[in-house]
Amino acid sequence: MALELKSSDNKIFEVEELVAVQSETIKSLVEDGCADNVIPLPNVDSKTLELVLDWCKNHVDMKLDEEKLKEYEDKFIEVDQAVLYDLLLAANYLNIKDLLNRACQKVADMLKGKTPEQIRETLNIVNDFSPEEEEEIRKENLWAFEE
Amino acid sequence: MDQGRRPNKFIANRNNKIYMDLKDIIREHALPFLPAKSLFRFKGVCRDWKLQISTPFFAHNQSNNFHRVMGFFCQSQSKPPSFISLDPNSCGIPDPSLQFLPEPVDIRTSSNGLLCCQGRTGEQPYYICNPATKQWKKLPKPTANHGSNPALVLIFEPSLLNFIAEYKLICAFPSADFDNAYEFEIYSSSEGSWTISREMFFGGAMFMPCSGVHVNGIVYWLSKMGGGGIVFFDLTMERTQRLYSSQNGCLGVMDGKLTVTSAYGQALTVNVLSNSYTNTMGMNSRVKAWDRKLHVNLSDRSELGPLPSYTHSAHDQGAVLFASGDVIVFRCDRALHTYDMKTKEFGRLSCEIDNDVRFFGYVNSLVEI
């Protein structure tokens, strides 16, 4: 059975139900009987949706071949930061657990060596500590701030 | 970041996770994939992150999601332990010589972020500790005498359902009642007590301390007898037996299977136990249980410098110190080299070690004891 998904930039993707229901979000829509018409996905653009659907399709196809799947996943996640963030947002919105985990692991690898200041800059986070509070955290965990 | 593609977080109910911001997703889902040192540092990012990272629930998540061995403890003789990190920026501990423990200790075994150490004086108690959080617990006294250099294996497998770490500590020790026999005593953290198994190993093997690993409910040790060999204790079946292996080397776990890694000639070889059902066959069964997993030539690698030609006795001299997951650590004289099986790259650790060093892989986990 095929489903129709519409990306934020109005591109229609026809997908096998078995592939699409890897997204828990879409799965719920199917189970509630709301998937007869085109399913709009206003938070995912066509470029990202194409990648996500490729992930889902390969997870159905290679389900029994663990080694091949691992190889595919490793290659799939080698993308630049912008694409990675888009995948992360899409995986969260569509609730695709294994893609979310893989993308998160990759993001973690990218962030792990940074300083708190670099993290704030990369992710647009406001520093809501007072200078005294920040100094205390640093003192308490001095070993973590050293190489 | 392309602002135009970010979901507008004012449209929906803030608790609706469909409209989570990128940084919220990272805070909730990506942080548990980080090693402990990075996480202690990221407490300084903002209040939300500090709160998130400090909860027991987060520690539980992190111990379930982060299991890479990125550091090693070494200890020689009765010196204090030291710590080597593969990535000092992100993986580390506050107190490498473990001075937060009540007395000087010898490290005996390590598993998924927990260390088991033994005091040196008096009753020589066992301690279980997490060196990243400095939490520790003293174990009750065992029933039997484990001897001066016990063959211990700590078994801790993080589980989604257990918020408090549940672990077992198994000790193989020479029997006081029978010659040439070994007995097994097991501590269970959920019971809070030791039990001596009814099963005993007869047959002149010597269970090597610091060699043991745990895979799928079975604990394997190297045995010093004749040409080598492996002995195991099956925790579920409560059975102990010898396992035939043509290769002597460092035991490890890769992709959920037992491996033996050795250095011979100018190469590293990894053999994997692919047919573990041979455990149930007769003692001298020669059914092909092992497969060659990896063979790495070292001779054409100039970055390693002058290499010895490893001989059969290389294992006795501890040529391969660690081989599990994706990492192999091996020595050339006093220098330590690493091989990453995923990237196929060699590395050099910037420290030197003594000949009699005991070496333990360590996972930078926040697990609570």
Coordinates of C-alpha atoms in Angstrom, one line a residue:
Chain A
M1 CA 0.0 0.0 0.0
A2 CA 1.4 3.4 -0.9
L3 CA 1.2 6.6 1.0
E4 CA 1.7 10.2 -0.3
L5 CA 3.9 12.6 1.7
K6 CA 4.2 16.3 1.0
S7 CA 7.3 18.2 1.9
S8 CA 7.3 21.8 3.1
D9 CA 8.3 22.9 -0.4
N10 CA 5.2 21.1 -1.8
K11 CA 7.0 18.1 -3.4
I12 CA 5.0 14.9 -3.3
F13 CA 6.7 11.6 -2.4
E14 CA 5.0 8.3 -3.0
V15 CA 6.2 5.7 -0.4
E16 CA 5.4 2.2 0.6
E17 CA 3.4 2.1 3.9
L18 CA 6.0 -0.4 5.3
V19 CA 8.7 2.1 4.7
A20 CA 6.8 5.2 5.9
V21 CA 5.6 3.7 9.2
Q22 CA 9.2 3.6 10.5
S23 CA 8.1 7.1 11.4
E24 CA 6.0 6.7 14.6
T25 CA 4.3 10.0 13.7
I26 CA 3.2 8.6 10.3
K27 CA 2.4 5.2 11.9
S28 CA -0.1 6.9 14.3
L29 CA -1.8 8.7 11.4
V30 CA -2.1 5.4 9.5
E31 CA -3.5 3.6 12.6
D32 CA -6.0 6.4 13.2
G33 CA -7.2 6.2 9.6
C34 CA -6.0 9.7 8.7
A35 CA -3.5 8.6 6.0
D36 CA -5.9 8.3 3.0
N37 CA -5.0 11.7 1.5
V38 CA -1.7 13.3 1.1
I39 CA 0.1 13.7 4.4
P40 CA 1.6 17.2 4.8
L41 CA 4.9 17.5 6.5
P42 CA 5.4 21.3 6.9
N43 CA 8.5 20.9 8.9
V44 CA 10.6 18.8 6.5
D45 CA 11.9 20.1 3.1
S46 CA 12.2 17.8 0.1
K47 CA 15.9 17.5 0.2
T48 CA 15.8 16.2 3.8
L49 CA 12.7 14.1 3.3
E50 CA 14.4 12.3 0.4
L51 CA 17.3 11.4 2.7
V52 CA 15.0 10.3 5.5
L53 CA 13.0 8.1 3.2
D54 CA 16.2 6.6 1.8
W55 CA 17.1 5.7 5.4
C56 CA 13.7 4.1 6.0
K57 CA 13.7 2.1 2.8
N58 CA 17.2 0.7 3.5
H59 CA 16.2 -0.2 7.0
V60 CA 13.3 -2.3 5.5
D61 CA 15.5 -3.8 2.8
M62 CA 18.6 -4.6 4.9
K63 CA 16.7 -5.6 8.0
L64 CA 18.3 -9.0 8.2
D65 CA 21.8 -8.1 7.2
E66 CA 23.3 -6.4 10.3
E67 CA 26.7 -5.8 8.8
K68 CA 25.5 -4.3 5.6
L69 CA 23.1 -2.1 7.5
K70 CA 25.9 -0.8 9.8
E71 CA 28.0 0.0 6.8
Y72 CA 25.1 1.9 5.2
E73 CA 24.4 3.8 8.4
D74 CA 28.0 4.8 8.8
K75 CA 28.2 6.2 5.3
F76 CA 24.7 7.8 5.5
I77 CA 25.6 9.9 8.5
E78 CA 28.8 11.4 7.0
V79 CA 27.1 14.7 6.1
D80 CA 28.0 18.3 6.8
Q81 CA 26.7 20.0 9.9
A82 CA 23.7 21.8 8.2
V83 CA 22.4 18.6 6.7
L84 CA 23.0 16.8 10.0
Y85 CA 20.9 19.3 11.9
D86 CA 18.1 19.1 9.3
L87 CA 18.2 15.3 9.7
L88 CA 18.1 15.6 13.5
L89 CA 15.0 17.9 13.3
A90 CA 13.3 15.7 10.8
A91 CA 14.0 12.5 12.8
N92 CA 12.6 14.1 15.9
Y93 CA 9.5 15.5 14.2
L94 CA 8.8 12.3 12.4
N95 CA 9.8 10.2 15.5
I96 CA 12.2 7.8 13.8
K97 CA 14.1 6.4 16.8
D98 CA 17.1 4.8 15.1
L99 CA 17.8 7.8 12.8
L100 CA 17.4 10.1 15.8
N101 CA 19.9 8.1 17.8
R102 CA 22.4 7.9 15.0
A103 CA 22.2 11.6 14.2
C104 CA 22.5 12.4 17.9
Q105 CA 25.6 10.2 18.2
K106 CA 27.2 12.1 15.3
V107 CA 26.3 15.5 16.8
A108 CA 27.7 14.4 20.1
D109 CA 31.0 13.4 18.4
M110 CA 31.1 16.9 16.9
L111 CA 30.4 18.7 20.1
K112 CA 32.4 16.6 22.6
G113 CA 35.7 18.5 22.4
K114 CA 34.2 22.0 22.6
T115 CA 34.3 24.6 25.3
P116 CA 31.0 25.8 26.9
E117 CA 31.5 29.1 25.0
Q118 CA 31.8 27.3 21.7
I119 CA 28.7 25.2 22.4
R120 CA 26.7 28.4 23.1
E121 CA 27.9 30.0 19.9
T122 CA 27.2 26.9 17.7
L123 CA 23.7 26.3 19.2
N124 CA 22.6 29.9 19.9
I125 CA 22.3 29.4 23.6
V126 CA 22.2 32.3 26.0
N127 CA 24.6 32.2 29.0
D128 CA 22.2 32.7 32.0
F129 CA 24.9 32.2 34.6
S130 CA 26.3 35.1 36.6
P131 CA 30.1 35.4 36.4
E132 CA 30.3 34.2 40.0
E133 CA 28.2 31.1 39.2
E134 CA 30.2 30.3 36.1
E135 CA 33.5 30.6 38.0
E136 CA 32.2 28.3 40.7
I137 CA 31.2 25.6 38.2
R138 CA 34.6 25.9 36.6
K139 CA 36.4 25.6 40.0
E140 CA 34.2 22.6 41.1
N141 CA 35.0 20.7 37.9
L142 CA 38.5 22.1 37.1
W143 CA 39.7 18.7 35.8
A144 CA 37.0 18.7 33.1
F145 CA 38.2 22.1 31.8
E146 CA 41.8 21.0 31.4
E147 CA 43.2 18.8 28.7
Chain B
M1 CA 21.9 27.3 10.7
D2 CA 19.2 28.2 8.2
Q3 CA 16.7 30.2 10.3
G4 CA 14.1 29.9 7.6
R5 CA 13.9 26.1 8.1
R6 CA 13.6 26.0 11.8
P7 CA 10.1 25.1 13.0
N8 CA 8.4 28.1 14.5
K9 CA 8.2 27.3 18.2
F10 CA 5.5 29.8 18.9
I11 CA 2.9 28.0 16.9
A12 CA 2.2 25.0 19.2
N13 CA 2.1 24.1 22.8
R14 CA 5.6 24.3 24.2
N15 CA 5.3 20.8 25.6
N16 CA 4.5 19.4 22.1
K17 CA 7.8 17.8 21.2
I18 CA 7.0 18.0 17.5
Y19 CA 8.0 21.6 17.6
M20 CA 11.2 21.2 19.6
D21 CA 14.0 23.5 18.9
L22 CA 17.3 22.1 17.7
K23 CA 19.1 22.9 20.9
D24 CA 16.3 21.3 22.9
I25 CA 16.6 18.1 20.9
I26 CA 20.3 18.1 21.4
R27 CA 19.9 18.7 25.1
E28 CA 17.5 15.9 25.5
H29 CA 18.7 13.3 23.0
A30 CA 22.3 14.0 22.1
L31 CA 23.9 14.7 25.5
P32 CA 23.6 11.1 26.7
F33 CA 26.0 10.1 23.9
L34 CA 28.8 12.1 25.4
P35 CA 31.6 10.9 27.6
A36 CA 31.6 12.0 31.3
K37 CA 34.4 14.6 31.0
S38 CA 32.6 16.5 28.3
L39 CA 29.4 16.4 30.3
F40 CA 31.0 17.8 33.5
R41 CA 32.4 20.6 31.3
F42 CA 29.1 21.3 29.6
K43 CA 27.5 22.0 33.0
G44 CA 28.9 25.4 32.4
V45 CA 26.9 26.0 29.2
C46 CA 23.6 27.2 30.8
R47 CA 21.2 26.5 33.6
D48 CA 19.1 24.0 31.6
W49 CA 22.1 22.0 30.6
K50 CA 23.5 21.9 34.2
L51 CA 20.1 20.7 35.5
Q52 CA 19.7 18.1 32.8
I53 CA 23.2 16.7 33.2
S54 CA 23.0 16.5 37.0
T55 CA 19.9 14.3 37.3
P56 CA 20.1 10.5 38.2
F57 CA 17.8 9.9 35.2
F58 CA 20.4 11.5 32.9
A59 CA 23.2 9.4 34.4
H60 CA 21.1 6.3 33.7
N61 CA 20.5 7.4 30.1
Q62 CA 24.2 8.2 29.5
S63 CA 25.4 4.8 30.9
N64 CA 23.0 3.1 28.5
N65 CA 24.0 5.2 25.5
F66 CA 27.7 5.7 25.9
H67 CA 29.8 2.5 26.0
R68 CA 33.0 3.2 24.1
V69 CA 36.3 2.4 25.7
M70 CA 38.2 5.7 25.4
G71 CA 40.6 5.4 28.2
F72 CA 42.8 2.9 30.1
F73 CA 44.0 2.4 33.6
C74 CA 47.5 1.1 34.1
Q75 CA 49.2 -0.1 37.3
S76 CA 52.5 -1.8 37.9
Q77 CA 53.4 -3.7 41.1
S78 CA 52.3 -1.7 44.1
K79 CA 52.5 1.7 42.5
P80 CA 49.4 4.0 42.3
P81 CA 47.4 3.6 39.2
S82 CA 47.6 6.0 36.3
F83 CA 45.2 6.9 33.5
I84 CA 45.7 7.2 29.7
S85 CA 43.0 8.7 27.5
L86 CA 42.6 8.2 23.8
D87 CA 41.0 11.7 23.6
P88 CA 42.1 13.7 26.7
N89 CA 39.9 16.6 25.7
S90 CA 36.6 14.7 26.0
C91 CA 37.4 11.6 28.1
G92 CA 39.0 11.8 31.5
I93 CA 38.6 11.5 35.3
P94 CA 39.2 13.8 38.2
D95 CA 41.6 11.6 40.2
P96 CA 43.6 9.1 38.2
S97 CA 45.4 7.7 41.2
L98 CA 42.1 6.9 42.8
Q99 CA 42.9 8.8 46.0
F100 CA 39.2 9.4 46.7
L101 CA 39.1 5.7 47.9
P102 CA 39.7 5.2 51.7
E103 CA 43.1 3.4 51.1
P104 CA 45.7 2.7 48.4
V105 CA 44.4 -0.1 46.1
D106 CA 45.2 -2.5 43.3
I107 CA 42.8 -2.3 40.4
R108 CA 41.6 -5.8 39.6
T109 CA 38.9 -5.6 36.9
S110 CA 36.8 -3.1 35.0
S111 CA 33.4 -3.1 33.3
N112 CA 31.4 -0.4 31.5
G113 CA 32.5 2.5 33.7
L114 CA 32.9 0.6 37.0
L115 CA 36.2 -0.4 38.5
C116 CA 36.8 -3.1 41.1
C117 CA 39.8 -2.5 43.3
Q118 CA 41.3 -4.3 46.3
G119 CA 42.8 -2.8 49.4
R120 CA 46.3 -3.9 50.3
T121 CA 46.2 -4.2 54.1
G122 CA 44.2 -6.0 56.7
E123 CA 41.3 -8.0 55.1
Q124 CA 42.1 -6.5 51.7
P125 CA 38.5 -5.5 51.0
Y126 CA 37.0 -5.1 47.5
Y127 CA 35.8 -1.7 46.4
I128 CA 33.5 -0.9 43.5
C129 CA 33.8 2.6 42.2
N130 CA 33.0 5.0 39.4
P131 CA 36.2 7.0 38.9
A132 CA 34.4 9.8 37.0
T133 CA 31.9 10.6 39.8
K134 CA 34.2 9.4 42.6
Q135 CA 31.3 7.3 44.0
W136 CA 32.5 4.1 45.7
K137 CA 31.2 1.2 47.7
K138 CA 33.0 -1.3 49.9
L139 CA 31.9 -4.9 49.3
P140 CA 31.1 -7.3 52.2
K141 CA 33.9 -9.8 53.0
P142 CA 33.8 -12.9 50.8
T143 CA 33.4 -16.4 52.4
A144 CA 36.4 -18.0 50.9
N145 CA 40.1 -17.0 50.7
H146 CA 40.7 -15.6 47.2
G147 CA 44.5 -15.6 47.5
S148 CA 46.9 -12.8 46.9
N149 CA 46.3 -12.2 43.2
P150 CA 42.7 -13.2 42.5
A151 CA 41.3 -13.9 39.0
L152 CA 38.4 -11.5 39.1
V153 CA 35.9 -10.4 36.5
L154 CA 33.4 -7.6 37.0
I155 CA 30.2 -8.0 35.1
F156 CA 28.2 -4.8 34.6
E157 CA 25.8 -4.5 31.6
P158 CA 23.8 -1.2 31.7
S159 CA 20.1 -1.9 31.3
L160 CA 17.2 0.4 30.4
L161 CA 15.1 -1.1 33.2
N162 CA 17.6 -0.8 36.1
F163 CA 18.2 2.6 37.4
I164 CA 20.7 1.4 40.0
A165 CA 23.7 -0.4 38.6
E166 CA 23.3 -4.1 39.0
Y167 CA 26.6 -6.0 38.7
K168 CA 28.2 -9.2 39.6
L169 CA 31.8 -9.9 40.6
I170 CA 33.2 -13.4 40.0
C171 CA 36.4 -14.7 41.4
A172 CA 38.1 -17.9 40.3
F173 CA 40.4 -19.1 43.2
P174 CA 42.5 -22.2 44.0
S175 CA 40.5 -24.6 46.0
A176 CA 41.6 -25.1 49.6
D177 CA 40.0 -28.5 49.8
F178 CA 41.2 -30.1 46.5
D179 CA 44.5 -30.1 44.7
N180 CA 44.7 -28.7 41.2
A181 CA 41.2 -27.4 41.4
Y182 CA 39.6 -24.0 41.2
E183 CA 36.4 -22.8 42.8
F184 CA 34.2 -19.8 42.0
E185 CA 32.7 -17.3 44.3
I186 CA 30.2 -14.7 43.0
Y187 CA 29.1 -11.4 44.5
S188 CA 25.7 -10.1 43.3
S189 CA 24.9 -6.5 43.9
S190 CA 21.2 -7.1 43.8
E191 CA 21.5 -9.8 46.6
G192 CA 24.2 -7.9 48.4
S193 CA 26.0 -11.1 49.2
W194 CA 28.6 -13.7 48.0
T195 CA 27.8 -17.2 46.9
I196 CA 30.2 -20.1 46.3
S197 CA 29.3 -22.1 43.3
R198 CA 28.8 -25.9 43.6
E199 CA 30.6 -26.2 40.3
M200 CA 34.4 -26.6 40.4
F201 CA 37.1 -26.8 37.8
F202 CA 39.3 -29.8 38.0
G203 CA 42.2 -30.3 35.7
G204 CA 45.4 -28.4 36.4
A205 CA 44.6 -25.1 34.8
M206 CA 45.7 -21.8 36.3
F207 CA 43.2 -19.0 35.8
M208 CA 45.2 -15.9 34.9
P209 CA 44.3 -12.7 36.8
C210 CA 43.5 -9.6 34.7
S211 CA 42.8 -11.8 31.6
G212 CA 39.1 -12.4 32.1
V213 CA 36.2 -11.1 30.0
H214 CA 32.5 -11.5 30.0
V215 CA 30.3 -12.2 27.0
N216 CA 26.7 -13.2 27.0
G217 CA 26.5 -14.7 30.5
I218 CA 29.8 -16.6 30.1
V219 CA 33.1 -15.5 31.7
Y220 CA 36.3 -16.5 30.0
W221 CA 39.9 -16.5 31.4
L222 CA 43.2 -17.4 29.9
S223 CA 44.7 -20.4 31.4
K224 CA 48.4 -21.0 32.0
M225 CA 48.9 -24.6 31.2
G226 CA 50.9 -26.2 28.5
G227 CA 50.4 -24.2 25.3
G228 CA 47.8 -21.9 26.7
G229 CA 44.1 -22.3 26.4
I230 CA 40.9 -20.8 27.7
V231 CA 38.7 -21.7 30.6
F232 CA 35.2 -20.5 31.1
F233 CA 32.4 -20.3 33.7
D234 CA 28.8 -20.2 32.4
L235 CA 26.8 -18.1 34.9
T236 CA 23.4 -19.3 33.7
M237 CA 24.2 -23.0 33.4
E238 CA 26.6 -22.9 36.3
R239 CA 29.1 -25.0 34.4
T240 CA 32.9 -24.6 33.9
Q241 CA 35.0 -26.1 31.1
R242 CA 38.0 -25.7 29.0
L243 CA 37.7 -24.1 25.6
Y244 CA 40.0 -25.2 22.8
S245 CA 41.9 -22.4 21.1
S246 CA 44.9 -22.7 18.8
Q247 CA 45.9 -19.1 19.5
N248 CA 47.2 -17.6 22.6
G249 CA 46.6 -13.9 23.2
C250 CA 44.5 -11.2 24.8
L251 CA 40.8 -12.0 25.3
G252 CA 38.3 -9.4 24.3
V253 CA 34.7 -8.8 23.1
M254 CA 33.9 -7.5 19.6
D255 CA 30.4 -7.3 18.1
G256 CA 29.1 -9.3 21.0
K257 CA 31.5 -12.2 20.5
L258 CA 34.6 -13.5 22.3
T259 CA 37.9 -12.7 20.5
V260 CA 41.6 -13.6 21.0
T261 CA 44.1 -11.1 19.7
S262 CA 47.8 -11.8 19.4
A263 CA 51.0 -10.4 18.0
Y264 CA 53.1 -12.8 16.1
G265 CA 55.9 -12.3 13.6
Q266 CA 55.2 -8.8 12.4
A267 CA 51.4 -8.9 12.5
L268 CA 48.4 -8.6 14.7
T269 CA 45.7 -11.3 14.4
V270 CA 42.2 -11.4 15.8
N271 CA 40.3 -14.6 16.0
V272 CA 36.6 -14.6 16.9
L273 CA 34.6 -17.4 18.5
S274 CA 31.9 -17.9 16.0
N275 CA 30.5 -21.3 17.1
S276 CA 30.0 -21.0 20.9
Y277 CA 27.8 -24.1 20.9
T278 CA 31.1 -26.0 21.0
N279 CA 31.0 -25.2 24.7
T280 CA 28.6 -28.1 25.1
M281 CA 30.8 -30.6 23.2
G282 CA 33.4 -32.9 24.7
M283 CA 36.5 -31.4 26.2
N284 CA 38.7 -32.2 23.3
S285 CA 36.3 -31.4 20.5
R286 CA 38.1 -30.0 17.5
V287 CA 35.1 -28.7 15.7
K288 CA 36.0 -25.4 14.0
A289 CA 34.9 -22.9 16.5
W290 CA 37.1 -20.0 15.6
D291 CA 37.2 -17.7 12.5
R292 CA 39.9 -15.3 11.5
K293 CA 38.4 -11.8 12.0
L294 CA 41.4 -9.6 11.2
H295 CA 45.0 -9.8 10.2
V296 CA 47.0 -6.6 10.3
N297 CA 50.5 -6.3 8.9
L298 CA 52.8 -4.2 11.0
S299 CA 56.0 -4.4 9.0
D300 CA 55.2 -1.8 6.4
R301 CA 54.1 0.8 8.9
S302 CA 56.9 3.3 9.3
E303 CA 54.9 5.3 12.0
L304 CA 55.4 2.4 14.4
G305 CA 59.2 2.7 14.3
P306 CA 61.5 -0.3 14.7
L307 CA 59.4 -3.3 15.7
P308 CA 60.4 -6.5 17.4
S309 CA 59.5 -9.7 15.7
Y310 CA 56.9 -11.1 18.1
T311 CA 57.5 -14.7 19.1
H312 CA 55.2 -17.3 20.6
S313 CA 56.2 -16.1 24.0
A314 CA 55.0 -12.6 23.0
H315 CA 51.8 -13.2 24.9
D316 CA 53.6 -14.1 28.0
Q317 CA 55.3 -10.8 27.8
G318 CA 52.0 -9.1 27.3
A319 CA 52.4 -7.8 23.7
V320 CA 48.7 -7.1 23.2
L321 CA 47.3 -5.3 26.3
F322 CA 43.8 -4.6 25.2
A323 CA 41.6 -5.7 22.3
S324 CA 37.9 -5.1 22.5
G325 CA 35.3 -3.0 20.6
D326 CA 37.1 -1.2 17.9
V327 CA 40.5 -0.7 19.7
I328 CA 43.6 -2.8 20.0
V329 CA 46.5 -1.6 22.2
F330 CA 49.8 -3.3 21.8
R331 CA 53.3 -2.6 23.0
C332 CA 56.7 -2.4 21.4
D333 CA 59.2 -2.5 24.3
R334 CA 58.0 0.3 26.5
A335 CA 56.0 2.2 23.9
L336 CA 52.3 1.8 23.5
H337 CA 50.6 1.8 20.1
T338 CA 46.9 1.7 19.2
Y339 CA 45.0 0.4 16.2
D340 CA 41.5 1.5 15.4
M341 CA 39.7 -1.3 13.6
K342 CA 37.1 1.1 12.2
T343 CA 39.4 3.8 10.7
K344 CA 42.3 1.3 10.2
E345 CA 44.6 3.9 11.7
F346 CA 47.5 3.5 14.0
G347 CA 48.3 5.8 16.9
R348 CA 50.8 6.2 19.6
L349 CA 50.1 6.7 23.3
S350 CA 52.3 9.3 24.9
C351 CA 53.4 7.3 27.9
E352 CA 55.7 4.4 28.7
I353 CA 54.8 1.4 30.7
D354 CA 56.6 -1.2 32.8
N355 CA 56.9 -4.8 31.8
D356 CA 54.6 -6.0 34.6
V357 CA 51.9 -3.5 33.9
R358 CA 48.2 -4.4 34.5
F359 CA 46.0 -2.8 31.9
F360 CA 42.3 -2.1 32.0
G361 CA 39.9 -0.6 29.4
Y362 CA 37.6 2.1 30.8
V363 CA 34.3 3.6 29.7
N364 CA 33.8 7.3 30.8
S365 CA 30.3 6.7 32.2
L366 CA 28.2 8.5 34.8
V367 CA 26.7 5.3 36.1
E368 CA 25.5 5.6 39.7
I369 CA 26.4 2.8 42.1

